Amino acid sequence: MSLANGRRYLAIPGPSVLPDRVLAAMQRPSPNIYAGELVDMISGLWADLKRLAGTQGHLAAYIGNGHAGWEAVDTNLFSRGDRVLVLACGNFGHGWANALRALGVEVDLLDFGKRSAADPAQVEAALRADTSGQIKAVLMTQVDTATSVKSDVKAIRAAIDAAGHGALFCVDCIASLGCDDYRMDEWGVDVTLAASQKGLMTPAGMVFVWFSEKARLAGQGAGLRTPYWNWGPRANPAPGEFWEYWHGTAPTHHLFALRAALDMIFEEGLAQVHQRHARLARAVWAAVECWGQGNAAIGLNVAAPAARAGAVTSIRLGAPDATRLRTWVEAEAGLTLGVGLGMGTPEDPKADGWLRLAHMGHVNAHMTLGAIGVIEAGLNALGIAHGAGAVAAAGKAAFAPHP
Ligand SMILES: *Cc1c(COP(=O)(O)O)cnc(C)c1O
């Protein structure tokens, strides 16, 4: 008999859990898109989105997902034949590189594997080697959602400065904005990217690109830019031309949802939101470390705590046990875990040895500790060896005083 009925918990790292308040905000008839509430709310929304990213720069929004956001950045900055430096720490870094290549941009790829953060020394060396200044931009993920590797954005900025290179600096924060600390202007980032369905707790379908004045000027001659992608009118629409924010009809109900989600974030307080994610992450790490003490196949993907994401944790269980466990917890306990995206190897081509547990967005201690308890029940039910004490260790890690 299954115990899955009740409120299901989707703990894949995106789409994330939708708060009831966000869902309720969408429960309404279509609004007028020419005047009234929807039009009036945009300035407050834009101000709060800029506050969230820590910038006083420009903001362009698109109806689309994260992949659309990559294309928005690429088309507004580059021309065919331009050269860029992409830092990859997993599937999503490679995804951005592929999107650039498909548009005819030449990609220098620094691949840091699947378990480590981007190395500032290698970035500095690559930029120093570019003596003719051909590299137009450095592009990276703050968190690679596939591997749960977090890179140090400030340190990469420092590397660009140390090389004395004028490249633009672009950061994909799709898995980290509203989860991990991020300060676009203070850290010297030119372009930031985030989508609605992760830390922003809103259904998939909106993507945001914040850009500096330097990026705006640098992109003015971008040969890949088309009317739809052009970030200019979206960021600075002509007076009274509300449609220009979206180059057409606004994503009406998404905007009401986003309003509710941003209210929730700022009511809790951004620092507190980051701290909640950090503590829930530590709970997961503590649990996995306990399980691993009874089975060498079990472990965290990322060894260095500083390089671990606040919103998702990639866990090694050994093939085929990760897939067996995911299947069990979904069928028996109503918990859906993430697949081991991009973790396949010749020995384990379908990544049956990997899973991801999200702790992203609208998630509290009972959800994360409950997920850990259910995973432990699954390990027991499936006869997968593991160390004892994980649930207690997780609770202690979550609620212990932290600096
Ligand atoms: C989810 C994600 C993407 C892709 O977003 P889609 O909405 O699935 O297109 C890109 N980059 C990062 C870091 C992500 O987490």
GROMACS .gro file of C-alpha atoms and ligand atoms in nm:
model
  418
    1MET     CA    1   0.000   0.000   0.000
    2SER     CA    2   0.132   0.342  -0.100
    3LEU     CA    3   0.147   0.643   0.131
    4ALA     CA    4   0.186   0.886  -0.160
    5ASN     CA    5  -0.155   1.051  -0.139
    6GLY     CA    6  -0.163   1.386   0.033
    7ARG     CA    7   0.027   1.694  -0.080
    8ARG     CA    8   0.298   1.582  -0.320
    9TYR     CA    9   0.639   1.740  -0.299
   10LEU     CA   10   0.823   1.808  -0.625
   11ALA     CA   11   1.184   1.841  -0.510
   12ILE     CA   12   1.349   1.852  -0.850
   13PRO     CA   13   1.526   2.182  -0.881
   14GLY     CA   14   1.274   2.351  -1.103
   15PRO     CA   15   0.995   2.406  -1.147
   16SER     CA   16   1.001   2.462  -0.773
   17VAL     CA   17   0.716   2.449  -0.522
   18LEU     CA   18   0.440   2.701  -0.596
   19PRO     CA   19   0.319   2.877  -0.279
   20ASP     CA   20  -0.058   2.880  -0.232
   21ARG     CA   21  -0.039   3.259  -0.226
   22VAL     CA   22   0.120   3.260  -0.571
   23LEU     CA   23  -0.140   3.018  -0.707
   24ALA     CA   24  -0.423   3.222  -0.555
   25ALA     CA   25  -0.289   3.540  -0.715
   26MET     CA   26  -0.342   3.383  -1.058
   27GLN     CA   27  -0.703   3.283  -0.987
   28ARG     CA   28  -0.871   3.572  -1.163
   29PRO     CA   29  -1.010   3.680  -1.499
   30SER     CA   30  -0.786   3.817  -1.772
   31PRO     CA   31  -0.692   4.176  -1.704
   32ASN     CA   32  -0.696   4.471  -1.942
   33ILE     CA   33  -0.350   4.494  -2.100
   34TYR     CA   34  -0.384   4.860  -2.203
   35ALA     CA   35  -0.463   5.028  -1.869
   36GLY     CA   36  -0.538   4.950  -1.509
   37GLU     CA   37  -0.389   4.722  -1.247
   38LEU     CA   38  -0.155   4.523  -1.471
   39VAL     CA   39  -0.004   4.831  -1.631
   40ASP     CA   40   0.020   5.011  -1.298
   41MET     CA   41   0.201   4.726  -1.122
   42ILE     CA   42   0.496   4.705  -1.361
   43SER     CA   43   0.705   4.982  -1.208
   44GLY     CA   44   0.687   4.824  -0.864
   45LEU     CA   45   0.767   4.482  -1.005
   46TRP     CA   46   1.068   4.613  -1.196
   47ALA     CA   47   1.196   4.795  -0.889
   48ASP     CA   48   1.169   4.480  -0.678
   49LEU     CA   49   1.333   4.262  -0.944
   50LYS     CA   50   1.625   4.504  -0.959
   51ARG     CA   51   1.648   4.501  -0.581
   52LEU     CA   52   1.651   4.121  -0.589
   53ALA     CA   53   1.944   4.114  -0.831
   54GLY     CA   54   2.122   4.400  -0.654
   55THR     CA   55   2.134   4.635  -0.948
   56GLN     CA   56   2.032   4.979  -1.058
   57GLY     CA   57   2.090   4.879  -1.419
   58HIS     CA   58   1.840   4.790  -1.690
   59LEU     CA   59   1.592   4.503  -1.688
   60ALA     CA   60   1.441   4.329  -1.989
   61ALA     CA   61   1.186   4.049  -1.951
   62TYR     CA   62   1.077   3.780  -2.195
   63ILE     CA   63   0.805   3.520  -2.216
   64GLY     CA   64   1.024   3.213  -2.221
   65ASN     CA   65   1.229   2.971  -2.015
   66GLY     CA   66   1.596   2.971  -1.924
   67HIS     CA   67   1.701   2.863  -2.272
   68ALA     CA   68   1.521   3.168  -2.409
   69GLY     CA   69   1.716   3.379  -2.161
   70TRP     CA   70   2.046   3.251  -2.297
   71GLU     CA   71   1.935   3.348  -2.646
   72ALA     CA   72   1.825   3.690  -2.522
   73VAL     CA   73   2.170   3.757  -2.378
   74ASP     CA   74   2.354   3.615  -2.678
   75THR     CA   75   2.158   3.802  -2.945
   76ASN     CA   76   2.178   4.137  -2.767
   77LEU     CA   77   2.554   4.123  -2.720
   78PHE     CA   78   2.713   3.936  -3.009
   79SER     CA   79   2.757   3.904  -3.382
   80ARG     CA   80   2.847   3.592  -3.581
   81GLY     CA   81   3.218   3.527  -3.549
   82ASP     CA   82   3.256   3.702  -3.213
   83ARG     CA   83   3.460   3.519  -2.951
   84VAL     CA   84   3.358   3.454  -2.590
   85LEU     CA   85   3.491   3.260  -2.292
   86VAL     CA   86   3.244   3.019  -2.127
   87LEU     CA   87   3.310   2.863  -1.787
   88ALA     CA   88   3.139   2.524  -1.748
   89CYS     CA   89   3.082   2.338  -1.420
   90GLY     CA   90   2.820   2.097  -1.552
   91ASN     CA   91   2.533   2.061  -1.794
   92PHE     CA   92   2.413   2.420  -1.795
   93GLY     CA   93   2.750   2.579  -1.868
   94HIS     CA   94   2.777   2.347  -2.168
   95GLY     CA   95   2.418   2.431  -2.261
   96TRP     CA   96   2.496   2.800  -2.279
   97ALA     CA   97   2.811   2.729  -2.481
   98ASN     CA   98   2.608   2.520  -2.729
   99ALA     CA   99   2.347   2.794  -2.763
  100LEU     CA  100   2.624   3.041  -2.847
  101ARG     CA  101   2.789   2.809  -3.100
  102ALA     CA  102   2.455   2.747  -3.271
  103LEU     CA  103   2.425   3.123  -3.323
  104GLY     CA  104   2.770   3.138  -3.482
  105VAL     CA  105   2.962   3.272  -3.182
  106GLU     CA  106   3.307   3.121  -3.127
  107VAL     CA  107   3.335   2.968  -2.783
  108ASP     CA  108   3.654   2.923  -2.584
  109LEU     CA  109   3.544   2.673  -2.322
  110LEU     CA  110   3.702   2.633  -1.981
  111ASP     CA  111   3.561   2.304  -1.853
  112PHE     CA  112   3.601   2.261  -1.479
  113GLY     CA  113   3.440   1.917  -1.477
  114LYS     CA  114   3.135   1.827  -1.270
  115ARG     CA  115   3.262   1.861  -0.915
  116SER     CA  116   3.451   2.190  -0.883
  117ALA     CA  117   3.388   2.559  -0.902
  118ALA     CA  118   3.529   2.774  -1.183
  119ASP     CA  119   3.896   2.844  -1.113
  120PRO     CA  120   3.978   3.217  -1.118
  121ALA     CA  121   4.346   3.151  -1.197
  122GLN     CA  122   4.256   2.970  -1.520
  123VAL     CA  123   4.017   3.248  -1.615
  124GLU     CA  124   4.286   3.509  -1.557
  125ALA     CA  125   4.537   3.309  -1.763
  126ALA     CA  126   4.292   3.267  -2.052
  127LEU     CA  127   4.222   3.640  -2.057
  128ARG     CA  128   4.591   3.733  -2.033
  129ALA     CA  129   4.657   3.509  -2.334
  130ASP     CA  130   4.401   3.712  -2.531
  131THR     CA  131   4.648   3.991  -2.601
  132SER     CA  132   4.445   4.137  -2.887
  133GLY     CA  133   4.132   4.164  -2.671
  134GLN     CA  134   3.914   3.946  -2.892
  135ILE     CA  135   3.714   3.788  -2.612
  136LYS     CA  136   3.398   3.994  -2.585
  137ALA     CA  137   3.252   3.834  -2.275
  138VAL     CA  138   3.304   3.585  -1.996
  139LEU     CA  139   2.990   3.380  -1.932
  140MET     CA  140   2.929   3.153  -1.633
  141THR     CA  141   2.665   2.996  -1.411
  142GLN     CA  142   2.662   3.099  -1.045
  143VAL     CA  143   2.512   2.758  -0.971
  144ASP     CA  144   2.510   2.473  -1.219
  145THR     CA  145   2.181   2.306  -1.133
  146ALA     CA  146   2.290   1.971  -1.277
  147THR     CA  147   2.599   1.924  -1.061
  148SER     CA  148   2.499   2.164  -0.778
  149VAL     CA  149   2.837   2.333  -0.813
  150LYS     CA  150   2.842   2.698  -0.703
  151SER     CA  151   3.116   2.923  -0.836
  152ASP     CA  152   3.248   3.238  -0.674
  153VAL     CA  153   3.122   3.524  -0.890
  154LYS     CA  154   3.327   3.785  -0.702
  155ALA     CA  155   3.646   3.584  -0.752
  156ILE     CA  156   3.588   3.554  -1.127
  157ARG     CA  157   3.531   3.930  -1.146
  158ALA     CA  158   3.861   3.978  -0.964
  159ALA     CA  159   4.032   3.749  -1.216
  160ILE     CA  160   3.898   3.954  -1.509
  161ASP     CA  161   4.025   4.271  -1.341
  162ALA     CA  162   4.362   4.113  -1.259
  163ALA     CA  163   4.406   4.030  -1.628
  164GLY     CA  164   4.322   4.391  -1.713
  165HIS     CA  165   4.069   4.263  -1.966
  166GLY     CA  166   3.767   4.462  -2.081
  167ALA     CA  167   3.536   4.163  -2.147
  168LEU     CA  168   3.174   4.184  -2.036
  169PHE     CA  169   3.084   3.960  -1.746
  170CYS     CA  170   2.760   3.759  -1.772
  171VAL     CA  171   2.620   3.532  -1.502
  172ASP     CA  172   2.338   3.278  -1.526
  173CYS     CA  173   2.163   3.294  -1.186
  174ILE     CA  174   1.863   3.085  -1.287
  175ALA     CA  175   1.920   2.834  -1.006
  176SER     CA  176   2.052   3.077  -0.750
  177LEU     CA  177   1.867   3.409  -0.754
  178GLY     CA  178   1.647   3.426  -0.446
  179CYS     CA  179   1.840   3.132  -0.296
  180ASP     CA  180   2.210   3.222  -0.273
  181ASP     CA  181   2.351   3.567  -0.204
  182TYR     CA  182   2.401   3.766  -0.523
  183ARG     CA  183   2.487   4.133  -0.577
  184MET     CA  184   2.512   4.229  -0.942
  185ASP     CA  185   2.641   4.586  -0.912
  186GLU     CA  186   2.859   4.535  -0.606
  187TRP     CA  187   3.025   4.233  -0.769
  188GLY     CA  188   3.076   4.405  -1.104
  189VAL     CA  189   2.851   4.187  -1.319
  190ASP     CA  190   2.731   4.327  -1.654
  191VAL     CA  191   2.453   4.083  -1.737
  192THR     CA  192   2.246   3.866  -1.502
  193LEU     CA  193   1.995   3.603  -1.606
  194ALA     CA  194   1.714   3.443  -1.402
  195ALA     CA  195   1.393   3.255  -1.481
  196SER     CA  196   1.060   3.251  -1.299
  197GLN     CA  197   1.032   2.885  -1.203
  198LYS     CA  198   1.318   2.839  -0.959
  199GLY     CA  199   1.396   3.067  -0.666
  200LEU     CA  200   1.124   3.305  -0.786
  201MET     CA  201   0.851   3.048  -0.700
  202THR     CA  202   0.641   3.135  -1.006
  203PRO     CA  203   0.533   2.903  -1.289
  204ALA     CA  204   0.780   2.854  -1.574
  205GLY     CA  205   0.737   3.102  -1.857
  206MET     CA  206   0.918   3.425  -1.774
  207VAL     CA  207   1.287   3.501  -1.796
  208PHE     CA  208   1.467   3.816  -1.686
  209VAL     CA  209   1.785   3.979  -1.811
  210TRP     CA  210   1.939   4.258  -1.606
  211PHE     CA  211   2.213   4.452  -1.786
  212SER     CA  212   2.456   4.731  -1.709
  213GLU     CA  213   2.498   5.050  -1.907
  214LYS     CA  214   2.834   4.910  -2.024
  215ALA     CA  215   2.654   4.605  -2.164
  216ARG     CA  216   2.390   4.822  -2.328
  217LEU     CA  217   2.654   5.026  -2.506
  218ALA     CA  218   2.868   4.724  -2.598
  219GLY     CA  219   2.569   4.546  -2.748
  220GLN     CA  220   2.448   4.830  -2.965
  221GLY     CA  221   2.607   4.689  -3.278
  222ALA     CA  222   2.516   4.325  -3.207
  223GLY     CA  223   2.456   4.157  -3.541
  224LEU     CA  224   2.246   3.876  -3.396
  225ARG     CA  225   1.984   4.111  -3.255
  226THR     CA  226   1.633   4.083  -3.397
  227PRO     CA  227   1.325   4.291  -3.312
  228TYR     CA  228   1.179   4.027  -3.084
  229TRP     CA  229   1.494   3.975  -2.877
  230ASN     CA  230   1.603   4.340  -2.872
  231TRP     CA  231   1.635   4.432  -2.506
  232GLY     CA  232   1.624   4.809  -2.570
  233PRO     CA  233   1.247   4.874  -2.589
  234ARG     CA  234   1.179   4.602  -2.333
  235ALA     CA  235   1.399   4.778  -2.078
  236ASN     CA  236   1.300   5.131  -2.174
  237PRO     CA  237   0.959   5.130  -2.343
  238ALA     CA  238   0.825   5.449  -2.494
  239PRO     CA  239   0.578   5.626  -2.263
  240GLY     CA  240   0.237   5.461  -2.277
  241GLU     CA  241   0.363   5.163  -2.481
  242PHE     CA  242   0.312   4.889  -2.223
  243TRP     CA  243   0.329   4.619  -2.494
  244GLU     CA  244   0.696   4.702  -2.551
  245TYR     CA  245   0.788   4.545  -2.215
  246TRP     CA  246   0.698   4.211  -2.378
  247HIS     CA  247   0.710   4.290  -2.749
  248GLY     CA  248   0.344   4.191  -2.751
  249THR     CA  249   0.091   4.062  -2.502
  250ALA     CA  250   0.215   4.050  -2.143
  251PRO     CA  251   0.223   3.719  -1.953
  252THR     CA  252  -0.076   3.845  -1.757
  253HIS     CA  253  -0.127   3.589  -1.482
  254HIS     CA  254   0.243   3.524  -1.439
  255LEU     CA  255   0.280   3.887  -1.338
  256PHE     CA  256   0.022   3.856  -1.060
  257ALA     CA  257   0.199   3.541  -0.948
  258LEU     CA  258   0.536   3.712  -0.953
  259ARG     CA  259   0.398   4.004  -0.751
  260ALA     CA  260   0.288   3.762  -0.479
  261ALA     CA  261   0.621   3.575  -0.487
  262LEU     CA  262   0.829   3.892  -0.458
  263ASP     CA  263   0.608   4.010  -0.171
  264MET     CA  264   0.678   3.684   0.008
  265ILE     CA  265   1.054   3.714  -0.047
  266PHE     CA  266   1.076   4.072   0.078
  267GLU     CA  267   0.837   4.012   0.369
  268GLU     CA  268   1.066   3.733   0.487
  269GLY     CA  269   1.372   3.945   0.410
  270LEU     CA  270   1.630   3.860   0.146
  271ALA     CA  271   1.906   3.784   0.398
  272GLN     CA  272   1.672   3.553   0.587
  273VAL     CA  273   1.571   3.381   0.261
  274HIS     CA  274   1.938   3.314   0.183
  275GLN     CA  275   2.000   3.191   0.539
  276ARG     CA  276   1.702   2.953   0.519
  277HIS     CA  277   1.839   2.802   0.199
  278ALA     CA  278   2.187   2.772   0.350
  279ARG     CA  279   2.057   2.593   0.658
  280LEU     CA  280   1.837   2.352   0.466
  281ALA     CA  281   2.134   2.280   0.239
  282ARG     CA  282   2.352   2.202   0.543
  283ALA     CA  283   2.084   1.963   0.668
  284VAL     CA  284   2.100   1.771   0.340
  285TRP     CA  285   2.480   1.763   0.343
  286ALA     CA  286   2.482   1.630   0.700
  287ALA     CA  287   2.236   1.355   0.609
  288VAL     CA  288   2.431   1.243   0.303
  289GLU     CA  289   2.755   1.237   0.500
  290CYS     CA  290   2.591   1.009   0.757
  291TRP     CA  291   2.453   0.771   0.494
  292GLY     CA  292   2.794   0.759   0.327
  293GLN     CA  293   2.956   0.636   0.646
  294GLY     CA  294   2.782   0.302   0.597
  295ASN     CA  295   2.825   0.279   0.219
  296ALA     CA  296   3.119   0.420   0.023
  297ALA     CA  297   2.899   0.448  -0.288
  298ILE     CA  298   2.693   0.723  -0.122
  299GLY     CA  299   2.827   1.078  -0.116
  300LEU     CA  300   2.789   1.442  -0.209
  301ASN     CA  301   2.896   1.534  -0.560
  302VAL     CA  302   3.074   1.849  -0.446
  303ALA     CA  303   3.346   1.804  -0.183
  304ALA     CA  304   3.419   2.167  -0.098
  305PRO     CA  305   3.136   2.321   0.110
  306ALA     CA  306   3.202   2.666  -0.039
  307ALA     CA  307   3.135   2.525  -0.386
  308ARG     CA  308   2.796   2.376  -0.297
  309ALA     CA  309   2.467   2.537  -0.400
  310GLY     CA  310   2.212   2.664  -0.152
  311ALA     CA  311   1.914   2.541  -0.352
  312VAL     CA  312   1.998   2.193  -0.480
  313THR     CA  313   2.226   1.906  -0.385
  314SER     CA  314   2.357   1.644  -0.627
  315ILE     CA  315   2.393   1.308  -0.453
  316ARG     CA  316   2.581   0.994  -0.562
  317LEU     CA  317   2.419   0.667  -0.467
  318GLY     CA  318   2.574   0.423  -0.714
  319ALA     CA  319   2.392   0.269  -1.011
  320PRO     CA  320   2.118   0.158  -1.021
  321ASP     CA  321   2.029   0.255  -0.666
  322ALA     CA  322   1.962   0.626  -0.729
  323THR     CA  323   1.698   0.542  -0.990
  324ARG     CA  324   1.551   0.268  -0.767
  325LEU     CA  325   1.529   0.512  -0.479
  326ARG     CA  326   1.375   0.793  -0.687
  327THR     CA  327   1.113   0.552  -0.814
  328TRP     CA  328   1.039   0.426  -0.463
  329VAL     CA  329   1.003   0.765  -0.291
  330GLU     CA  330   0.775   0.893  -0.566
  331ALA     CA  331   0.548   0.588  -0.569
  332GLU     CA  332   0.544   0.519  -0.197
  333ALA     CA  333   0.581   0.859  -0.036
  334GLY     CA  334   0.475   1.130  -0.285
  335LEU     CA  335   0.824   1.281  -0.308
  336THR     CA  336   0.973   1.346  -0.653
  337LEU     CA  337   1.352   1.382  -0.667
  338GLY     CA  338   1.560   1.518  -0.952
  339VAL     CA  339   1.744   1.298  -1.201
  340GLY     CA  340   2.124   1.299  -1.227
  341LEU     CA  341   2.127   1.544  -1.515
  342GLY     CA  342   2.443   1.521  -1.725
  343MET     CA  343   2.603   1.275  -1.481
  344GLY     CA  344   2.610   0.978  -1.720
  345THR     CA  345   2.940   0.794  -1.776
  346PRO     CA  346   3.033   0.497  -1.998
  347GLU     CA  347   2.977   0.267  -1.694
  348ASP     CA  348   2.647   0.435  -1.602
  349PRO     CA  349   2.518   0.587  -1.926
  350LYS     CA  350   2.175   0.680  -1.790
  351ALA     CA  351   2.309   0.824  -1.463
  352ASP     CA  352   2.120   0.567  -1.255
  353GLY     CA  353   2.371   0.630  -0.981
  354TRP     CA  354   2.281   0.997  -0.928
  355LEU     CA  355   1.992   1.201  -0.801
  356ARG     CA  356   1.927   1.557  -0.689
  357LEU     CA  357   1.735   1.684  -0.390
  358ALA     CA  358   1.613   2.040  -0.430
  359HIS     CA  359   1.575   2.276  -0.135
  360MET     CA  360   1.478   2.568  -0.353
  361GLY     CA  361   1.229   2.847  -0.303
  362HIS     CA  362   0.914   2.780  -0.098
  363VAL     CA  363   1.071   2.510   0.120
  364ASN     CA  364   1.091   2.490   0.497
  365ALA     CA  365   1.246   2.261   0.756
  366HIS     CA  366   0.965   2.009   0.769
  367MET     CA  367   0.982   1.965   0.393
  368THR     CA  368   1.357   1.911   0.376
  369LEU     CA  369   1.377   1.702   0.694
  370GLY     CA  370   1.071   1.509   0.572
  371ALA     CA  371   1.240   1.444   0.238
  372ILE     CA  372   1.549   1.317   0.419
  373GLY     CA  373   1.336   1.091   0.639
  374VAL     CA  374   1.154   0.950   0.338
  375ILE     CA  375   1.482   0.889   0.153
  376GLU     CA  376   1.608   0.699   0.457
  377ALA     CA  377   1.288   0.493   0.461
  378GLY     CA  378   1.352   0.415   0.095
  379LEU     CA  379   1.711   0.312   0.160
  380ASN     CA  380   1.582   0.073   0.426
  381ALA     CA  381   1.298  -0.062   0.213
  382LEU     CA  382   1.528  -0.127  -0.083
  383GLY     CA  383   1.806  -0.281   0.124
  384ILE     CA  384   2.059  -0.012   0.025
  385ALA     CA  385   2.333  -0.005   0.289
  386HIS     CA  386   2.381   0.330   0.464
  387GLY     CA  387   2.516   0.481   0.783
  388ALA     CA  388   2.280   0.557   1.071
  389GLY     CA  389   2.172   0.884   1.228
  390ALA     CA  390   2.111   1.095   0.916
  391VAL     CA  391   1.774   1.237   1.017
  392ALA     CA  392   1.901   1.346   1.358
  393ALA     CA  393   2.217   1.492   1.205
  394ALA     CA  394   2.012   1.684   0.950
  395GLY     CA  395   1.789   1.832   1.218
  396LYS     CA  396   2.090   1.934   1.418
  397ALA     CA  397   2.257   2.096   1.116
  398ALA     CA  398   1.943   2.289   1.025
  399PHE     CA  399   1.877   2.428   1.371
  400ALA     CA  400   2.228   2.464   1.512
  401PRO     CA  401   2.334   2.827   1.547
  402HIS     CA  402   2.534   2.932   1.241
  403PRO     CA  403   2.754   3.235   1.196
  404LIG     C1  404   1.710   2.558  -1.519
  404LIG     C2  405   1.833   2.624  -1.567
  404LIG     C3  406   1.850   2.661  -1.702
  404LIG     C4  407   1.750   2.626  -1.808
  404LIG     O1  408   1.625   2.675  -1.783
  404LIG     P1  409   1.498   2.621  -1.865
  404LIG     O2  410   1.387   2.700  -1.808
  404LIG     O3  411   1.488   2.474  -1.836
  404LIG     O4  412   1.520   2.647  -2.008
  404LIG     C5  413   1.965   2.726  -1.737
  404LIG     N1  414   2.061   2.754  -1.647
  404LIG     C6  415   2.049   2.719  -1.518
  404LIG     C7  416   2.159   2.751  -1.423
  404LIG     C8  417   1.935   2.652  -1.475
  404LIG     O5  418   1.924   2.616  -1.346
   0.00000   0.00000   0.00000
